[in-house]
Tab-separated table of N, CA and C in Angstrom:
chain	number	residue	atom	x	y	z
A	1	UNK	N	77.202	96.110	62.029
A	1	UNK	CA	78.160	95.763	60.729
A	1	UNK	C	79.468	95.572	61.067
A	2	UNK	N	79.916	95.344	62.159
A	2	UNK	CA	81.293	94.681	62.631
A	2	UNK	C	81.090	93.032	62.404
A	3	UNK	N	80.045	92.742	62.993
A	3	UNK	CA	79.900	91.051	62.969
A	3	UNK	C	79.806	90.692	61.646
A	4	UNK	N	79.049	91.509	60.976
A	4	UNK	CA	79.234	91.177	58.751
A	4	UNK	C	80.697	91.748	58.250
A	5	UNK	N	81.476	92.263	58.822
A	5	UNK	CA	82.682	92.378	57.859
A	5	UNK	C	84.017	91.075	58.653
A	6	UNK	N	83.277	90.760	60.166
A	6	UNK	CA	83.957	89.994	60.371
A	6	UNK	C	84.031	88.177	59.481
A	7	UNK	N	82.006	88.072	59.404
A	7	UNK	CA	81.664	87.095	58.487
A	7	UNK	C	82.529	87.340	57.295
A	8	UNK	N	82.866	88.296	56.240
A	8	UNK	CA	83.371	88.836	55.569
A	8	UNK	C	84.902	88.244	55.357
A	9	UNK	N	85.177	88.621	56.536
A	9	UNK	CA	86.429	88.276	56.242
A	9	UNK	C	87.358	89.545	56.607
A	10	UNK	N	86.444	90.800	56.520
A	10	UNK	CA	87.351	92.580	56.046
A	10	UNK	C	88.279	92.858	57.675
A	11	UNK	N	87.189	91.981	58.905
A	11	UNK	CA	87.968	92.550	59.804
A	11	UNK	C	88.376	90.776	60.342
A	12	UNK	N	89.465	90.774	61.271
A	12	UNK	CA	90.049	89.742	61.715
A	12	UNK	C	89.001	89.197	63.063
A	13	UNK	N	88.605	88.154	63.259
A	13	UNK	CA	87.402	87.042	64.010
A	13	UNK	C	87.846	88.040	65.733
A	14	UNK	N	88.609	88.372	65.760
A	14	UNK	CA	88.789	89.010	67.225
A	14	UNK	C	88.247	90.398	67.532
A	15	UNK	N	87.815	90.842	66.439
A	15	UNK	CA	87.449	92.040	66.100
A	15	UNK	C	86.006	92.552	67.083
A	16	UNK	N	85.010	91.700	66.795
A	16	UNK	CA	84.167	92.081	68.034
A	16	UNK	C	83.921	92.278	69.104
A	17	UNK	N	85.770	91.822	69.812
A	17	UNK	CA	85.904	91.853	71.408
A	17	UNK	C	86.395	92.687	71.354
A	18	UNK	N	87.462	93.084	70.402
A	18	UNK	CA	88.136	94.479	70.531
A	18	UNK	C	87.444	95.483	70.419
A	19	UNK	N	86.450	95.988	69.287
A	19	UNK	CA	85.678	97.019	69.565
A	19	UNK	C	84.508	97.240	70.405
A	20	UNK	N	84.592	96.558	71.604
A	20	UNK	CA	83.794	96.297	72.534
A	20	UNK	C	82.258	95.250	72.627
A	21	UNK	N	82.354	95.117	71.436
A	21	UNK	CA	80.798	94.157	71.463
A	21	UNK	C	80.876	93.021	72.194
A	22	UNK	N	82.027	92.833	73.048
A	22	UNK	CA	82.523	91.568	74.286
A	22	UNK	C	81.220	91.236	75.048
A	23	UNK	N	80.888	92.612	75.610
A	23	UNK	CA	80.223	92.705	76.633
A	23	UNK	C	78.463	91.644	76.352
A	24	UNK	N	78.259	91.790	75.102
A	24	UNK	CA	77.137	90.984	74.588
A	24	UNK	C	77.100	89.876	74.896
A	25	UNK	N	78.308	88.787	74.991
A	25	UNK	CA	78.713	87.632	75.332
A	25	UNK	C	78.367	87.522	76.862
A	26	UNK	N	78.210	88.722	77.419
A	26	UNK	CA	78.047	87.672	79.059
A	26	UNK	C	76.394	88.320	79.076
A	27	UNK	N	75.559	88.830	78.647
A	27	UNK	CA	74.838	89.574	78.286
A	27	UNK	C	73.140	88.855	79.102
A	28	UNK	N	73.525	86.855	79.161
A	28	UNK	CA	72.606	86.159	80.216
A	28	UNK	C	73.455	86.280	81.658
A	29	UNK	N	74.575	86.600	81.654
A	29	UNK	CA	74.921	85.780	82.939
A	29	UNK	C	73.889	86.992	84.524
A	30	UNK	N	73.060	88.130	83.656
A	30	UNK	CA	72.346	88.755	84.508
A	30	UNK	C	71.296	88.497	84.590
A	31	UNK	N	70.122	87.587	84.492
A	31	UNK	CA	69.388	87.329	84.622
A	31	UNK	C	68.000	88.340	83.874
A	32	UNK	N	67.897	89.184	84.406
A	32	UNK	CA	67.479	90.503	84.045
A	32	UNK	C	67.320	91.267	82.636
A	33	UNK	N	68.429	91.018	82.263
A	33	UNK	CA	69.123	91.233	80.759
A	33	UNK	C	68.754	90.153	79.821
A	34	UNK	N	69.408	88.595	80.524
A	34	UNK	CA	69.189	87.686	79.990
A	34	UNK	C	67.248	87.503	79.314
A	35	UNK	N	66.850	88.026	80.163
A	35	UNK	CA	64.969	87.679	80.058
A	35	UNK	C	64.699	88.781	79.239
A	36	UNK	N	65.550	89.658	78.775
A	36	UNK	CA	64.866	90.469	77.635
A	36	UNK	C	65.224	90.172	76.365
A	37	UNK	N	66.109	89.702	76.049
A	37	UNK	CA	66.629	89.203	74.822
A	37	UNK	C	65.779	88.408	73.924
A	38	UNK	N	64.644	87.760	74.500
A	38	UNK	CA	63.416	87.590	73.404
A	38	UNK	C	63.203	88.858	72.572
A	39	UNK	N	62.780	89.950	73.250
A	39	UNK	CA	61.937	91.351	73.271
A	39	UNK	C	63.228	91.602	72.051
A	40	UNK	N	64.483	91.219	72.074
A	40	UNK	CA	65.634	92.433	71.355
A	40	UNK	C	65.693	91.378	70.097
A	41	UNK	N	65.921	90.021	70.279
A	41	UNK	CA	66.338	88.745	69.564
A	41	UNK	C	66.170	88.756	67.967
A	42	UNK	N	64.570	89.280	67.794
A	42	UNK	CA	63.866	89.619	66.193
A	42	UNK	C	64.348	90.524	65.868
A	43	UNK	N	65.203	91.563	66.426
A	43	UNK	CA	66.028	92.628	66.079
A	43	UNK	C	66.908	92.821	65.640
A	44	UNK	N	67.944	91.810	65.567
A	44	UNK	CA	69.402	91.668	65.159
A	44	UNK	C	69.683	90.676	64.122
A	45	UNK	N	70.155	90.532	63.215
A	45	UNK	CA	70.991	89.806	62.152
A	45	UNK	C	70.968	88.706	62.825
A	46	UNK	N	70.744	87.512	61.838
A	46	UNK	CA	71.346	86.185	62.146
A	46	UNK	C	72.766	85.848	63.018
A	47	UNK	N	73.472	86.192	62.180
A	47	UNK	CA	74.934	86.343	62.773
A	47	UNK	C	75.252	86.915	64.253
A	48	UNK	N	74.413	88.043	64.143
A	48	UNK	CA	74.212	88.711	65.687
A	48	UNK	C	74.028	88.073	66.406
A	49	UNK	N	73.330	87.196	66.432
A	49	UNK	CA	72.104	86.409	67.046
A	49	UNK	C	72.818	85.389	67.073
A	50	UNK	N	73.613	84.829	66.828
A	50	UNK	CA	74.704	83.564	66.946
A	50	UNK	C	75.466	83.856	67.494
A	51	UNK	N	76.001	85.479	67.274
A	51	UNK	CA	77.360	85.296	68.496
A	51	UNK	C	77.539	85.594	69.811
A	52	UNK	N	76.072	86.398	70.049
A	52	UNK	CA	75.848	86.254	70.693
A	52	UNK	C	74.984	84.704	72.445
A	53	UNK	N	73.973	84.189	70.890
A	53	UNK	CA	74.032	82.856	71.907
A	53	UNK	C	75.003	82.097	71.786
A	54	UNK	N	75.651	81.657	71.192
A	54	UNK	CA	76.862	80.875	71.074
A	54	UNK	C	77.268	80.581	72.857
A	55	UNK	N	76.940	78.875	72.807
A	55	UNK	CA	77.976	78.791	74.323
A	55	UNK	C	76.636	78.770	74.938
A	56	UNK	N	75.703	79.847	74.910
A	56	UNK	CA	74.330	79.920	75.694
A	56	UNK	C	73.254	79.410	75.640
A	57	UNK	N	72.273	79.472	76.506
A	57	UNK	CA	70.780	79.012	76.879
A	57	UNK	C	69.957	79.863	77.271
A	58	UNK	N	69.567	80.617	76.079
A	58	UNK	CA	68.945	81.628	76.377
A	58	UNK	C	67.321	81.330	76.940
A	59	UNK	N	67.373	80.442	77.191
A	59	UNK	CA	66.587	79.093	77.561
A	59	UNK	C	66.157	78.934	78.861
A	60	UNK	N	67.152	78.590	79.524
A	60	UNK	CA	67.202	78.539	80.728
A	60	UNK	C	67.492	79.105	82.092
A	61	UNK	N	67.367	80.500	81.946
A	61	UNK	CA	66.568	81.508	82.433
A	61	UNK	C	65.136	81.156	83.001
A	62	UNK	N	65.207	81.218	84.611
A	62	UNK	CA	63.895	81.864	85.232
A	62	UNK	C	63.858	83.128	85.307
A	63	UNK	N	62.928	83.518	84.152
A	63	UNK	CA	62.346	84.545	84.122
A	63	UNK	C	61.150	85.324	84.727
A	64	UNK	N	60.948	84.280	85.550
A	64	UNK	CA	59.364	84.726	86.292
A	64	UNK	C	59.259	85.684	87.643
A	65	UNK	N	60.477	86.199	88.089
A	65	UNK	CA	60.339	87.040	88.838
A	65	UNK	C	60.998	88.542	88.222
A	66	UNK	N	60.262	88.383	86.990
A	66	UNK	CA	60.812	89.563	86.278
A	66	UNK	C	59.040	89.803	85.056
A	67	UNK	N	58.455	91.141	85.007
A	67	UNK	CA	57.162	91.875	84.753
A	67	UNK	C	57.518	91.960	83.351
A	68	UNK	N	58.018	90.717	82.330
A	68	UNK	CA	59.016	91.239	81.288
A	68	UNK	C	57.239	90.870	80.003
A	69	UNK	N	57.429	91.739	79.218
A	69	UNK	CA	56.157	91.708	78.189
A	69	UNK	C	56.226	90.829	77.111
């Protein structure tokens, strides 16, 4: 909801960070969490997906060490 409100201009652009969503931007720093992203990705909005993936390459992770369905 916060991402939608930022997109609509209701909340300022830094609201995602200030409201605690900033940790999602570091999702790919840990390969295990980054490797589960494809399972989560389809369940989030396009705007939130872009927010998380901005400036990152989810496909750059080596997920071969994890038994992720």
